[in-house]
Coordinates of C-alpha atoms in Angstrom, one line a residue:
M284 CA 137.2 -106.1 -32.3
S285 CA 137.9 -109.3 -34.2
I286 CA 135.0 -111.4 -35.4
I287 CA 134.3 -114.4 -33.0
E288 CA 134.4 -117.7 -34.7
R289 CA 130.9 -119.4 -34.4
T290 CA 131.5 -123.2 -34.0
Q291 CA 128.0 -124.4 -32.8
F292 CA 130.0 -126.2 -30.1
K293 CA 131.3 -128.8 -32.7
P294 CA 135.0 -128.7 -31.8
L295 CA 136.0 -130.6 -28.7
D296 CA 137.7 -127.5 -27.4
I297 CA 137.8 -123.8 -28.1
S298 CA 140.8 -122.5 -30.2
S299 CA 143.4 -120.2 -28.6
S300 CA 142.5 -117.5 -31.1
T301 CA 138.8 -117.6 -30.2
Q302 CA 139.7 -117.6 -26.5
K303 CA 141.8 -114.5 -27.1
T304 CA 139.0 -112.8 -29.0
L305 CA 136.4 -113.7 -26.4
K306 CA 138.6 -112.5 -23.6
E307 CA 138.8 -109.1 -25.2
F308 CA 135.0 -109.2 -25.9
C309 CA 134.3 -109.8 -22.2
R310 CA 136.6 -107.0 -21.2
N311 CA 134.6 -104.6 -23.4
A312 CA 131.3 -106.0 -22.2
R313 CA 132.3 -105.4 -18.6
G314 CA 132.8 -101.8 -19.5
D315 CA 129.4 -101.7 -21.1
I316 CA 127.8 -103.2 -17.9
I317 CA 129.4 -100.5 -15.8
K318 CA 128.4 -97.7 -18.1
M319 CA 124.8 -98.7 -18.5
T320 CA 124.2 -99.2 -14.8
T321 CA 126.0 -96.0 -13.9
L322 CA 124.0 -94.0 -16.4
A323 CA 120.8 -95.5 -15.1
G324 CA 121.8 -95.0 -11.5
S325 CA 120.6 -98.6 -10.8
G326 CA 120.8 -102.1 -11.9
H327 CA 122.7 -105.3 -11.1
P328 CA 126.3 -105.0 -12.2
G329 CA 127.8 -107.7 -9.9
G330 CA 126.0 -110.8 -11.2
S331 CA 126.2 -109.5 -14.7
M332 CA 129.9 -109.5 -14.5
S333 CA 130.2 -112.9 -12.9
S334 CA 127.9 -114.5 -15.5
L335 CA 129.6 -112.8 -18.5
E336 CA 131.8 -115.6 -19.7
I337 CA 128.8 -117.9 -19.6
F338 CA 126.8 -115.5 -21.7
A339 CA 129.6 -114.8 -24.2
L340 CA 130.3 -118.5 -24.8
L341 CA 126.7 -119.5 -25.2
W342 CA 125.6 -116.8 -27.6
S343 CA 128.8 -116.9 -29.6
Q344 CA 129.0 -120.7 -29.9
A345 CA 125.5 -122.1 -29.8
S346 CA 123.4 -122.6 -33.0
V347 CA 121.8 -119.2 -32.9
D348 CA 121.9 -116.4 -35.5
P349 CA 121.9 -112.6 -34.7
K350 CA 120.4 -112.0 -38.2
K351 CA 117.7 -114.6 -37.7
P352 CA 117.0 -114.6 -33.9
L353 CA 113.7 -116.5 -34.3
K354 CA 114.9 -119.1 -36.8
D355 CA 113.2 -122.4 -36.5
G356 CA 115.2 -125.2 -34.9
R357 CA 117.6 -122.9 -33.1
D358 CA 119.3 -123.8 -29.8
R359 CA 117.6 -122.0 -26.9
I360 CA 119.4 -119.9 -24.3
I361 CA 117.2 -119.0 -21.3
V362 CA 118.4 -116.6 -18.6
S363 CA 116.5 -117.3 -15.5
H364 CA 118.1 -114.6 -13.3
G365 CA 116.7 -111.8 -15.4
H366 CA 118.3 -109.1 -13.3
T367 CA 121.6 -109.8 -15.0
S368 CA 120.2 -107.9 -18.0
P369 CA 123.2 -105.6 -18.3
G370 CA 125.4 -108.7 -19.0
V371 CA 122.9 -110.1 -21.5
Y372 CA 122.4 -106.8 -23.3
A373 CA 126.2 -106.2 -23.4
T374 CA 126.7 -109.7 -24.8
L375 CA 124.0 -109.6 -27.5
G376 CA 124.8 -106.0 -28.5
G377 CA 128.5 -106.9 -28.8
L378 CA 127.6 -109.9 -31.0
G379 CA 125.5 -107.8 -33.4
Y380 CA 122.0 -108.4 -32.3
F381 CA 121.4 -104.7 -32.0
D382 CA 123.2 -101.4 -31.6
I383 CA 125.1 -101.8 -28.3
E384 CA 125.7 -98.0 -27.9
R385 CA 122.0 -97.3 -27.9
A386 CA 121.4 -100.1 -25.4
V387 CA 124.0 -98.8 -23.1
A388 CA 122.7 -95.2 -23.3
T389 CA 119.0 -96.0 -22.7
F390 CA 119.2 -98.9 -20.3
R391 CA 116.3 -98.6 -17.8
K392 CA 115.1 -95.3 -19.3
A393 CA 111.3 -95.1 -19.6
G394 CA 110.3 -95.9 -23.2
S395 CA 113.5 -97.9 -23.9
P396 CA 113.1 -101.6 -24.8
F397 CA 116.2 -102.3 -22.6
E398 CA 114.4 -102.7 -19.3
G399 CA 115.8 -103.6 -15.9
H400 CA 115.1 -107.3 -16.4
I401 CA 115.5 -109.0 -19.7
E402 CA 112.7 -108.7 -22.2
R403 CA 111.6 -111.2 -24.9
S404 CA 111.1 -108.4 -27.3
I405 CA 114.9 -108.0 -27.5
P406 CA 116.4 -110.1 -30.3
G407 CA 118.2 -113.1 -28.9
I408 CA 116.2 -113.4 -25.7
E409 CA 113.8 -116.3 -25.5
L410 CA 111.9 -115.3 -22.4
T411 CA 111.2 -112.3 -20.2
T412 CA 112.3 -113.3 -16.7
G413 CA 112.8 -111.6 -13.4
N414 CA 110.6 -113.6 -11.0
L415 CA 113.3 -116.0 -10.0
G416 CA 112.9 -119.7 -10.2
Q417 CA 110.9 -120.1 -13.4
G418 CA 113.6 -120.4 -16.1
V419 CA 114.4 -124.1 -15.6
S420 CA 110.7 -124.9 -16.0
A421 CA 110.5 -122.8 -19.1
G422 CA 113.5 -124.6 -20.5
A423 CA 111.6 -127.9 -19.9
G424 CA 108.5 -126.7 -21.7
M425 CA 110.5 -125.5 -24.7
A426 CA 112.5 -128.7 -24.9
L427 CA 109.4 -130.8 -24.8
A428 CA 107.7 -128.7 -27.5
D429 CA 110.7 -128.8 -29.8
R430 CA 111.0 -132.6 -29.3
T431 CA 107.4 -133.2 -30.3
R432 CA 108.1 -131.2 -33.4
G433 CA 111.1 -133.4 -34.3
I434 CA 113.7 -130.7 -33.6
H435 CA 117.1 -131.9 -32.3
N436 CA 118.6 -128.9 -30.5
H437 CA 120.1 -128.0 -27.2
V438 CA 118.6 -125.9 -24.4
W439 CA 120.8 -124.0 -21.9
V440 CA 119.2 -122.4 -18.8
V441 CA 121.5 -120.0 -16.9
T442 CA 120.5 -119.3 -13.3
G443 CA 121.9 -117.7 -10.1
D444 CA 123.0 -119.7 -7.1
G445 CA 120.7 -117.9 -4.7
E446 CA 117.9 -118.6 -7.0
Q447 CA 118.4 -122.3 -6.4
Q448 CA 116.7 -121.8 -3.0
K449 CA 113.4 -121.7 -4.9
G450 CA 111.2 -124.8 -4.7
Q451 CA 110.0 -124.6 -8.3
I452 CA 113.5 -125.4 -9.5
A453 CA 113.3 -128.8 -7.7
E454 CA 110.0 -129.5 -9.4
A455 CA 111.6 -128.6 -12.8
R456 CA 114.7 -130.7 -12.5
R457 CA 112.6 -133.8 -11.5
F458 CA 110.3 -133.2 -14.5
I459 CA 113.3 -132.9 -16.8
R460 CA 114.8 -136.1 -15.6
N461 CA 111.5 -137.9 -15.7
Y462 CA 111.0 -137.1 -19.4
G463 CA 114.6 -137.8 -20.4
L464 CA 115.3 -134.3 -21.6
N465 CA 119.0 -134.9 -21.8
N466 CA 119.4 -132.0 -24.2
I467 CA 119.0 -129.6 -21.3
T468 CA 122.0 -128.1 -19.5
V469 CA 121.4 -125.9 -16.5
V470 CA 124.3 -123.5 -15.7
V471 CA 124.5 -122.1 -12.2
D472 CA 126.5 -118.9 -11.7
C473 CA 128.0 -119.7 -8.3
N474 CA 129.3 -116.3 -7.2
G475 CA 128.3 -117.2 -3.6
L476 CA 126.6 -113.9 -2.9
Q477 CA 123.0 -112.5 -2.8
I478 CA 121.4 -109.4 -1.5
S479 CA 121.7 -110.4 2.2
G480 CA 125.2 -111.7 2.0
R481 CA 126.8 -115.1 1.5
T482 CA 124.3 -117.6 0.0
D483 CA 125.5 -120.4 2.3
R484 CA 124.7 -118.3 5.3
V485 CA 121.5 -116.8 4.1
M486 CA 120.0 -120.2 3.2
Y487 CA 122.3 -123.1 2.9
T488 CA 121.5 -125.2 -0.2
D489 CA 123.6 -128.1 -1.4
I490 CA 122.9 -127.5 -5.1
A491 CA 125.0 -130.3 -6.5
A492 CA 123.6 -132.9 -4.1
G493 CA 120.0 -131.9 -5.0
Y494 CA 120.6 -132.4 -8.7
R495 CA 122.5 -135.6 -8.3
A496 CA 119.7 -137.0 -6.1
D497 CA 117.3 -136.3 -8.9
G498 CA 119.5 -138.1 -11.5
W499 CA 121.5 -135.3 -13.1
D500 CA 125.1 -135.3 -14.2
V501 CA 126.9 -132.6 -12.3
T502 CA 130.1 -130.8 -13.4
E503 CA 132.0 -128.1 -11.4
V504 CA 134.1 -125.7 -13.4
D505 CA 135.9 -122.3 -13.2
G506 CA 133.3 -120.0 -14.6
H507 CA 135.8 -117.5 -15.9
S508 CA 138.1 -120.0 -17.7
L509 CA 136.9 -119.9 -21.3
S510 CA 138.5 -123.2 -22.2
A511 CA 137.2 -125.2 -19.2
L512 CA 133.7 -123.5 -19.4
Y513 CA 133.5 -124.3 -23.1
R514 CA 134.1 -128.0 -22.5
A515 CA 131.5 -128.1 -19.7
L516 CA 128.9 -126.3 -21.8
R517 CA 129.5 -128.3 -24.9
P518 CA 126.6 -130.8 -25.5
D519 CA 127.4 -134.4 -24.9
E520 CA 125.3 -136.4 -27.5
T521 CA 126.1 -139.7 -25.6
S522 CA 124.8 -138.5 -22.3
R523 CA 121.5 -140.0 -21.0
E524 CA 121.1 -137.5 -18.2
P525 CA 120.4 -133.8 -18.2
R526 CA 123.5 -131.8 -17.1
L527 CA 124.2 -129.3 -14.3
V528 CA 127.2 -127.0 -14.7
M529 CA 128.3 -125.4 -11.5
A530 CA 130.3 -122.4 -12.8
M531 CA 132.4 -121.1 -9.9
T532 CA 132.6 -117.3 -10.4
V533 CA 133.4 -114.0 -8.7
M534 CA 130.8 -111.3 -8.3
G535 CA 132.0 -108.1 -9.9
K536 CA 134.7 -110.0 -11.8
G537 CA 137.2 -107.7 -13.5
V538 CA 137.1 -104.7 -11.2
S539 CA 139.1 -105.2 -8.0
F540 CA 137.0 -103.1 -5.7
M541 CA 133.8 -104.8 -6.8
E542 CA 134.9 -108.3 -6.6
N543 CA 133.3 -110.5 -3.9
D544 CA 131.3 -107.5 -2.6
A545 CA 127.6 -108.3 -2.1
Q546 CA 126.5 -104.7 -2.3
Y547 CA 127.2 -104.7 -6.0
H548 CA 124.6 -107.3 -6.6
G549 CA 122.1 -104.5 -7.0
K550 CA 124.1 -101.3 -6.7
A551 CA 125.4 -99.1 -9.6
L552 CA 128.7 -97.3 -9.4
T553 CA 128.9 -93.6 -9.1
P554 CA 130.4 -91.7 -12.0
E555 CA 133.6 -91.4 -10.1
Q556 CA 133.7 -95.1 -9.3
A557 CA 132.8 -96.0 -12.9
G558 CA 135.7 -93.9 -14.1
S559 CA 138.1 -95.8 -11.8
A560 CA 136.6 -99.2 -13.0
L561 CA 136.9 -98.3 -16.7
S562 CA 140.5 -97.2 -16.1
E563 CA 141.3 -100.5 -14.4
L564 CA 139.7 -102.3 -17.4
G565 CA 141.8 -100.2 -19.8
L566 CA 138.7 -98.8 -21.5
N567 CA 137.7 -95.3 -22.6
N568 CA 135.5 -93.3 -20.3
D569 CA 132.8 -91.9 -22.6
L570 CA 130.0 -91.6 -20.0
D571 CA 129.4 -87.9 -20.8
E572 CA 128.9 -88.6 -24.5
L573 CA 126.6 -91.5 -23.6
A574 CA 124.7 -89.3 -21.1
R575 CA 123.8 -86.8 -23.9
L576 CA 122.6 -89.7 -26.0
R577 CA 120.5 -90.9 -23.1
E578 CA 118.7 -87.5 -22.9
C579 CA 117.5 -88.1 -26.5
G580 CA 115.7 -91.3 -25.3
W581 CA 114.6 -94.2 -27.5
K582 CA 113.3 -93.0 -30.9
N583 CA 112.3 -96.1 -32.8
K584 CA 110.3 -98.5 -30.7
E585 CA 109.3 -100.4 -33.9
D586 CA 112.9 -101.5 -34.2
F587 CA 112.2 -104.5 -31.9
N588 CA 108.7 -105.3 -33.1
L589 CA 109.5 -109.0 -33.4
K590 CA 106.8 -111.0 -35.1
F591 CA 106.1 -113.7 -32.6
S592 CA 104.0 -116.5 -33.9
C593 CA 101.3 -118.4 -32.0
R594 CA 100.5 -121.8 -33.4
V595 CA 96.8 -122.8 -33.5
L596 CA 95.0 -125.9 -34.7
D597 CA 93.9 -125.6 -38.3
N598 CA 90.8 -127.8 -38.2
E599 CA 88.1 -127.0 -35.7
G600 CA 85.8 -129.7 -37.1
P601 CA 82.1 -130.2 -36.6
P602 CA 80.9 -129.8 -33.1
I603 CA 79.6 -132.6 -30.9
I604 CA 75.9 -132.1 -30.3
Y605 CA 74.5 -133.0 -26.9
E606 CA 70.7 -133.4 -27.2
R607 CA 68.1 -132.2 -24.6
N608 CA 68.0 -135.5 -22.7
H609 CA 71.7 -135.6 -22.2
K610 CA 73.0 -134.8 -18.7
G611 CA 76.7 -134.6 -18.5
D612 CA 79.4 -132.5 -17.0
N613 CA 81.3 -129.8 -18.8
R614 CA 84.6 -131.4 -18.0
S615 CA 83.6 -134.5 -19.9
A616 CA 82.6 -132.3 -22.9
F617 CA 86.1 -130.8 -22.7
G618 CA 87.8 -134.2 -22.8
A619 CA 85.6 -135.3 -25.7
A620 CA 86.3 -132.1 -27.7
L621 CA 90.1 -132.4 -27.0
L622 CA 90.1 -136.0 -28.4
D623 CA 88.1 -134.9 -31.4
L624 CA 90.5 -132.0 -32.1
A625 CA 93.5 -134.3 -31.9
K626 CA 92.0 -136.8 -34.4
M627 CA 91.3 -134.0 -36.9
N628 CA 94.7 -132.4 -36.5
A629 CA 97.0 -135.4 -36.5
D630 CA 99.8 -133.5 -38.2
N631 CA 99.7 -130.8 -35.5
L632 CA 98.8 -132.6 -32.3
P633 CA 98.2 -130.4 -29.2
I634 CA 100.3 -130.9 -26.1
V635 CA 98.4 -131.7 -22.8
F636 CA 99.8 -131.2 -19.3
D637 CA 98.3 -132.8 -16.3
C638 CA 99.0 -132.6 -12.5
D639 CA 97.9 -136.0 -11.2
L640 CA 94.2 -135.4 -12.0
A641 CA 93.7 -136.8 -15.5
G642 CA 90.7 -138.9 -14.5
S643 CA 89.0 -135.9 -12.8
V644 CA 89.8 -133.3 -15.4
K645 CA 89.0 -135.8 -18.2
T646 CA 92.4 -135.8 -20.1
K647 CA 93.1 -139.4 -19.3
Q648 CA 91.9 -140.8 -22.6
F649 CA 94.0 -138.3 -24.5
G650 CA 97.0 -139.5 -22.6
I651 CA 96.2 -143.1 -23.5
E652 CA 95.7 -142.4 -27.2
Y653 CA 98.5 -139.8 -27.6
P654 CA 101.1 -140.7 -24.9
D655 CA 103.9 -138.8 -26.7
H656 CA 101.9 -135.5 -26.4
F657 CA 100.6 -136.0 -22.8
F658 CA 102.9 -135.0 -19.9
Q659 CA 102.1 -136.1 -16.4
S660 CA 103.7 -133.5 -14.1
G661 CA 102.6 -135.1 -10.8
I662 CA 101.8 -132.7 -8.0
M663 CA 104.0 -129.9 -9.3
E664 CA 101.6 -127.1 -10.4
H665 CA 104.1 -124.2 -10.4
N666 CA 106.5 -126.0 -12.7
T667 CA 103.6 -127.1 -14.9
A668 CA 102.1 -123.6 -15.3
T669 CA 105.5 -122.2 -16.5
A670 CA 106.5 -125.2 -18.6
A671 CA 103.1 -125.2 -20.3
G672 CA 103.3 -121.5 -21.0
A673 CA 106.8 -121.8 -22.5
A674 CA 105.8 -124.8 -24.6
S675 CA 102.9 -122.7 -26.0
I676 CA 105.4 -120.1 -27.5
S677 CA 107.4 -122.9 -29.1
E678 CA 105.0 -123.5 -32.0
K679 CA 102.7 -125.9 -30.2
V680 CA 99.0 -125.7 -29.1
V681 CA 99.1 -126.4 -25.4
F682 CA 96.4 -127.3 -22.9
W683 CA 96.8 -127.6 -19.2
S684 CA 93.9 -128.8 -17.1
D685 CA 93.7 -128.7 -13.3
F686 CA 91.3 -128.0 -10.5
G687 CA 90.5 -124.3 -10.3
V688 CA 92.2 -123.7 -7.0
F689 CA 95.5 -124.9 -8.4
A690 CA 95.1 -123.6 -11.9
A691 CA 94.3 -120.1 -10.7
D692 CA 94.9 -119.4 -7.0
E693 CA 98.1 -121.4 -6.5
T694 CA 99.9 -120.4 -9.8
F695 CA 98.9 -116.8 -10.3
N696 CA 102.5 -115.6 -10.4
Q697 CA 103.4 -118.1 -13.1
H698 CA 100.3 -117.0 -15.1
R699 CA 101.5 -113.4 -14.7
L700 CA 104.8 -114.1 -16.2
N701 CA 103.1 -116.1 -19.0
D702 CA 101.0 -113.1 -19.6
I703 CA 104.0 -110.8 -19.8
N704 CA 105.6 -113.2 -22.3
L705 CA 102.5 -113.3 -24.5
T706 CA 102.1 -117.0 -24.3
N707 CA 99.4 -119.1 -26.0
L708 CA 98.3 -121.3 -23.2
K709 CA 94.8 -122.9 -22.9
V710 CA 94.0 -123.5 -19.2
V711 CA 91.0 -125.6 -18.5
A712 CA 90.1 -125.2 -14.8
T713 CA 87.5 -127.7 -13.5
H714 CA 85.9 -127.9 -10.0
C715 CA 85.5 -124.1 -9.9
G716 CA 83.1 -122.4 -7.5
L717 CA 81.3 -124.3 -4.8
D718 CA 80.8 -127.2 -7.2
V719 CA 83.7 -129.3 -5.9
G720 CA 82.0 -132.1 -4.2
M721 CA 82.7 -132.5 -0.5
D722 CA 86.3 -131.3 -0.5
G723 CA 85.5 -128.1 1.4
K724 CA 86.7 -124.5 1.4
T725 CA 90.3 -125.2 0.7
H726 CA 89.3 -126.4 -2.8
H727 CA 86.6 -123.8 -3.6
C728 CA 88.0 -121.6 -6.4
I729 CA 85.6 -118.6 -6.1
N730 CA 87.9 -115.7 -7.2
Y731 CA 89.3 -116.8 -10.6
I732 CA 87.6 -113.9 -12.5
S733 CA 89.3 -111.3 -10.3
L734 CA 92.6 -113.1 -10.6
M735 CA 92.6 -113.7 -14.3
G736 CA 90.9 -110.3 -14.9
T737 CA 94.0 -108.5 -13.8
L738 CA 96.1 -110.1 -16.6
Y739 CA 96.0 -108.1 -19.8
H740 CA 96.3 -111.0 -22.3
Y741 CA 94.1 -113.8 -20.7
N742 CA 90.6 -114.5 -22.1
T743 CA 88.3 -115.9 -19.4
V744 CA 85.4 -118.1 -20.4
V745 CA 82.7 -119.8 -18.3
P746 CA 80.6 -122.1 -20.5
A747 CA 77.0 -122.8 -19.5
D748 CA 76.6 -126.4 -20.6
P749 CA 78.3 -129.3 -22.4
N750 CA 77.4 -127.9 -25.9
Q751 CA 78.8 -124.5 -25.2
T752 CA 81.9 -126.1 -23.6
D753 CA 82.5 -128.1 -26.8
R754 CA 82.4 -124.9 -28.9
V755 CA 84.6 -122.9 -26.4
I756 CA 87.3 -125.6 -26.5
R757 CA 87.4 -125.7 -30.3
Y758 CA 87.5 -121.9 -30.4
A759 CA 90.4 -121.7 -27.9
A760 CA 92.4 -124.3 -29.9
T761 CA 92.0 -122.5 -33.2
H762 CA 92.5 -118.9 -31.9
P763 CA 95.8 -117.4 -30.6
G764 CA 96.2 -116.2 -27.0
N765 CA 95.8 -117.3 -23.4
F766 CA 92.5 -118.8 -22.4
F767 CA 91.3 -119.6 -18.9
I768 CA 88.2 -121.8 -19.3
A769 CA 86.4 -122.4 -16.0
M770 CA 83.8 -125.0 -15.2
G771 CA 82.3 -126.9 -12.2
R772 CA 82.3 -130.6 -11.4
S773 CA 78.7 -131.7 -11.5
K774 CA 76.5 -132.8 -14.4
L775 CA 74.3 -130.1 -16.0
P776 CA 71.2 -130.2 -18.1
V777 CA 71.5 -129.1 -21.7
I778 CA 70.3 -125.5 -22.2
T779 CA 67.4 -125.5 -24.7
K780 CA 65.4 -123.1 -26.7
E781 CA 61.6 -122.8 -26.2
N782 CA 61.1 -125.6 -28.8
G783 CA 63.3 -128.0 -26.9
E784 CA 66.3 -127.9 -29.3
P785 CA 69.7 -127.3 -27.8
F786 CA 70.4 -123.6 -27.5
F787 CA 74.1 -124.0 -28.3
G788 CA 73.2 -126.4 -31.1
R789 CA 74.2 -126.9 -34.7
D790 CA 73.9 -123.3 -35.8
Y791 CA 75.6 -121.8 -32.7
R792 CA 79.2 -120.5 -33.0
F793 CA 81.1 -119.2 -30.0
E794 CA 82.7 -115.8 -30.4
Y795 CA 84.7 -114.4 -27.5
G796 CA 83.1 -111.4 -25.9
L797 CA 79.5 -112.0 -27.0
H798 CA 76.6 -112.8 -24.7
D799 CA 73.6 -115.1 -25.3
H800 CA 69.9 -114.2 -24.9
I801 CA 68.5 -117.5 -23.6
G802 CA 64.9 -116.5 -22.8
E803 CA 62.6 -113.6 -23.5
G804 CA 61.0 -111.5 -20.7
S805 CA 59.7 -108.0 -20.2
D806 CA 59.9 -107.1 -16.5
I807 CA 63.3 -108.2 -15.2
A808 CA 66.5 -109.7 -16.5
I809 CA 68.6 -112.4 -14.9
V810 CA 72.2 -112.4 -16.2
A811 CA 73.8 -115.7 -15.3
M812 CA 77.2 -117.3 -15.7
G813 CA 78.3 -120.9 -16.1
N814 CA 76.3 -123.5 -14.1
M815 CA 74.0 -120.8 -12.8
V816 CA 72.4 -120.4 -16.3
Y817 CA 70.1 -123.4 -15.9
R818 CA 69.2 -122.3 -12.4
A819 CA 68.3 -118.9 -13.9
I820 CA 66.0 -120.6 -16.3
K821 CA 64.3 -122.5 -13.4
T822 CA 63.9 -119.2 -11.6
R823 CA 62.3 -117.7 -14.7
E824 CA 59.7 -120.5 -14.7
M825 CA 58.9 -119.9 -11.0
L826 CA 58.5 -116.2 -11.5
R827 CA 56.2 -116.8 -14.4
D828 CA 53.8 -118.4 -12.0
S829 CA 53.8 -115.1 -10.0
S830 CA 53.1 -113.1 -13.2
I831 CA 56.6 -111.8 -13.4
S832 CA 58.2 -111.9 -16.9
A833 CA 61.9 -112.6 -16.6
A834 CA 64.5 -112.6 -19.4
V835 CA 67.6 -114.8 -19.1
Y836 CA 71.0 -113.9 -20.4
A837 CA 74.1 -116.1 -20.3
V838 CA 77.4 -114.3 -20.1
S839 CA 80.2 -116.7 -20.8
C840 CA 82.9 -114.0 -21.1
P841 CA 82.6 -112.1 -17.8
L842 CA 85.5 -109.8 -18.6
C843 CA 83.6 -108.5 -21.6
I844 CA 80.5 -106.6 -20.5
N845 CA 79.9 -104.7 -23.8
P846 CA 77.6 -101.7 -24.4
G847 CA 75.3 -103.8 -26.6
L848 CA 74.4 -106.0 -23.6
L849 CA 73.9 -103.0 -21.4
D850 CA 71.7 -101.3 -23.9
E851 CA 69.4 -104.4 -23.9
L852 CA 69.4 -104.5 -20.1
S853 CA 68.5 -100.9 -19.7
D854 CA 64.9 -101.7 -20.8
Y855 CA 64.3 -103.8 -17.7
R856 CA 63.0 -102.6 -14.3
L857 CA 65.5 -104.8 -12.5
V858 CA 68.7 -106.7 -13.5
L859 CA 70.0 -109.5 -11.3
T860 CA 73.5 -111.0 -11.9
L861 CA 73.8 -114.6 -10.7
E862 CA 77.1 -116.4 -10.4
D863 CA 78.9 -119.2 -8.5
H864 CA 81.8 -116.8 -7.7
D865 CA 82.7 -114.2 -5.1
V866 CA 80.0 -111.6 -5.6
D867 CA 82.2 -108.6 -5.2
T868 CA 85.0 -109.6 -7.6
G869 CA 83.1 -111.6 -10.3
M870 CA 80.8 -111.0 -13.2
G871 CA 78.4 -108.9 -11.2
S872 CA 81.2 -106.5 -10.2
K873 CA 82.3 -106.3 -13.8
M874 CA 78.8 -105.4 -14.7
A875 CA 78.6 -102.7 -12.1
V876 CA 81.8 -101.1 -13.3
A877 CA 80.6 -101.3 -16.9
I878 CA 77.3 -99.6 -15.9
S879 CA 79.2 -96.8 -14.2
R880 CA 80.6 -95.9 -17.6
F881 CA 77.2 -96.3 -19.4
Q882 CA 75.0 -93.4 -20.4
K883 CA 71.8 -95.1 -19.2
T884 CA 70.6 -96.0 -15.7
I885 CA 70.3 -99.7 -14.9
N886 CA 68.8 -101.0 -11.6
L887 CA 71.4 -103.7 -10.7
R888 CA 71.4 -106.3 -8.0
R889 CA 74.1 -108.9 -7.6
K890 CA 73.9 -112.4 -6.2
G891 CA 76.8 -114.8 -5.7
I892 CA 79.2 -116.2 -3.1
T893 CA 79.8 -114.0 0.0
Q894 CA 82.0 -116.3 2.1
Y895 CA 84.0 -119.5 2.0
G896 CA 81.8 -122.5 1.5
A897 CA 81.5 -125.6 3.7
S898 CA 82.1 -129.2 3.0
G899 CA 79.1 -130.9 1.5
D900 CA 76.9 -131.7 -1.5
S901 CA 77.0 -128.9 -3.9
E902 CA 73.2 -128.4 -3.9
D903 CA 73.4 -128.0 -0.1
L904 CA 76.2 -125.5 -0.4
Y905 CA 74.1 -123.5 -3.0
R906 CA 71.2 -123.5 -0.5
M907 CA 73.5 -122.2 2.2
A908 CA 74.6 -119.5 -0.2
G909 CA 71.0 -118.6 -1.3
L910 CA 71.6 -119.7 -4.8
L911 CA 68.9 -122.2 -5.4
P912 CA 66.1 -121.2 -7.9
E913 CA 63.4 -120.9 -5.3
Q914 CA 65.6 -118.7 -3.2
I915 CA 66.5 -116.5 -6.1
A916 CA 62.8 -116.2 -7.1
E917 CA 61.8 -115.2 -3.6

């Protein structure tokens, strides 16, 4: 095959010779789509074939490089309808990003990097997708991060038309328009079909009208005409609006019996049908040879061990010390630490996302002082979770702060996709547990440990007071990985040593996974989390009057119950866990599981939330839950 001329979309139109080469390229790629899905016995050939000209033009003409797929300042191509992986793999393999034959042979085979939905580990792919509706939000996050870094590039997001039924896309397009991200082009593959039939009958959606209403420039084009599609995809440097390209396509394009047939959205051809399709395309049928190669599997997994970088802040700076007479809330300590970090890292400012709660989550002052790095998303949590995650893998340190019930419960699916993509997001969730004021049970986030604990790359931290909160925020900002930092609403006393000095004082350094021994005792141990630590200390004082010696431990990392802590606890007659969280899915349950694997016996009791709370003052709610110090002591 002739080499495709890479123009970076600079010419006004595509040359006839490049059109000819690309047409031949697409013919071969359609054959690869058929072969890989037939060999796998599953996959999505129909949409892959309808999106093919879009893929071929973007990856051959944008400012991307198969030899340097992660080069800084590149254009970004995000495929939101990740089930079209056969079309993406066929395009990237054909353009030299990897060995196309191995991709075709091992598609969807266990152990192969070429999974059923596109994977970020594959060179040329920006984001693992598959959960429809998140790609446009991710494009927004990447575009914002690149803009704050002074990069002038273009971002294309390719989506399906059925996918446009998703509400998160409406959030994303409003966000993009609001922040003037006119370097974004969304391309919709309008093949008119989805699993249940015609998209306009399954769920009518006027896609163009929705985007126009939100201030986008809309273009409709023949999605299989290389010349017309090139002109539509080509960035317009003079445009002030983001652009939508409605690419009118045919599902199964190129094979007569597949065209406009909804069953081929997610149905592979039989070997006999594949033979007919390859013959119609004028391509060699080498399925038997590829099947033998498939039996060998994927040998070198290291081939695609791309070195993804996670930007962190370089300067943690000296901590803010809150003395014993200070009584403030952890969220204010977060806001102060965030501002301090920004001042000390002026050449690498973090990005902060907010969802209409800046005053409550204490990011308002950051927004005033650093408006170009503060992004108000309004009441659009799903878009924000995805956009913030995508921005965090675009060489920026990213914080998103929200109430716990929105930051965890409402956006779990978005966090899950962030986790799969190995993002670097710092989520600060305030108003967790029963400590929400009088908003009531709809706003009580009492299961965040169980939610975030199911994600393999999220670090969950629940600080005990403003001093520890300060250290935790600095740690998260200067260490890679996803962090979920949970805190309540109310003011807390500073945790102190026996001599009255702050426990988390000048000599304290937070390290993820370690526990803190707050107070000595010989009979029992109270292991507390978050705002229950100071209540555990009060309980200890009450028990002392009854001649019971109680030790107090603070566990700020509830997902990390290490053997060292269990070894210490095994010396006590009774161990009580104490938490403002659902008792059966929180720190206590993690402790119970850890004990089940431990070689020594520990007499464990757990105390926490056992039902949804009511609406009222937090102290009254804790009384109703049996979590006041006098109740715990009794």
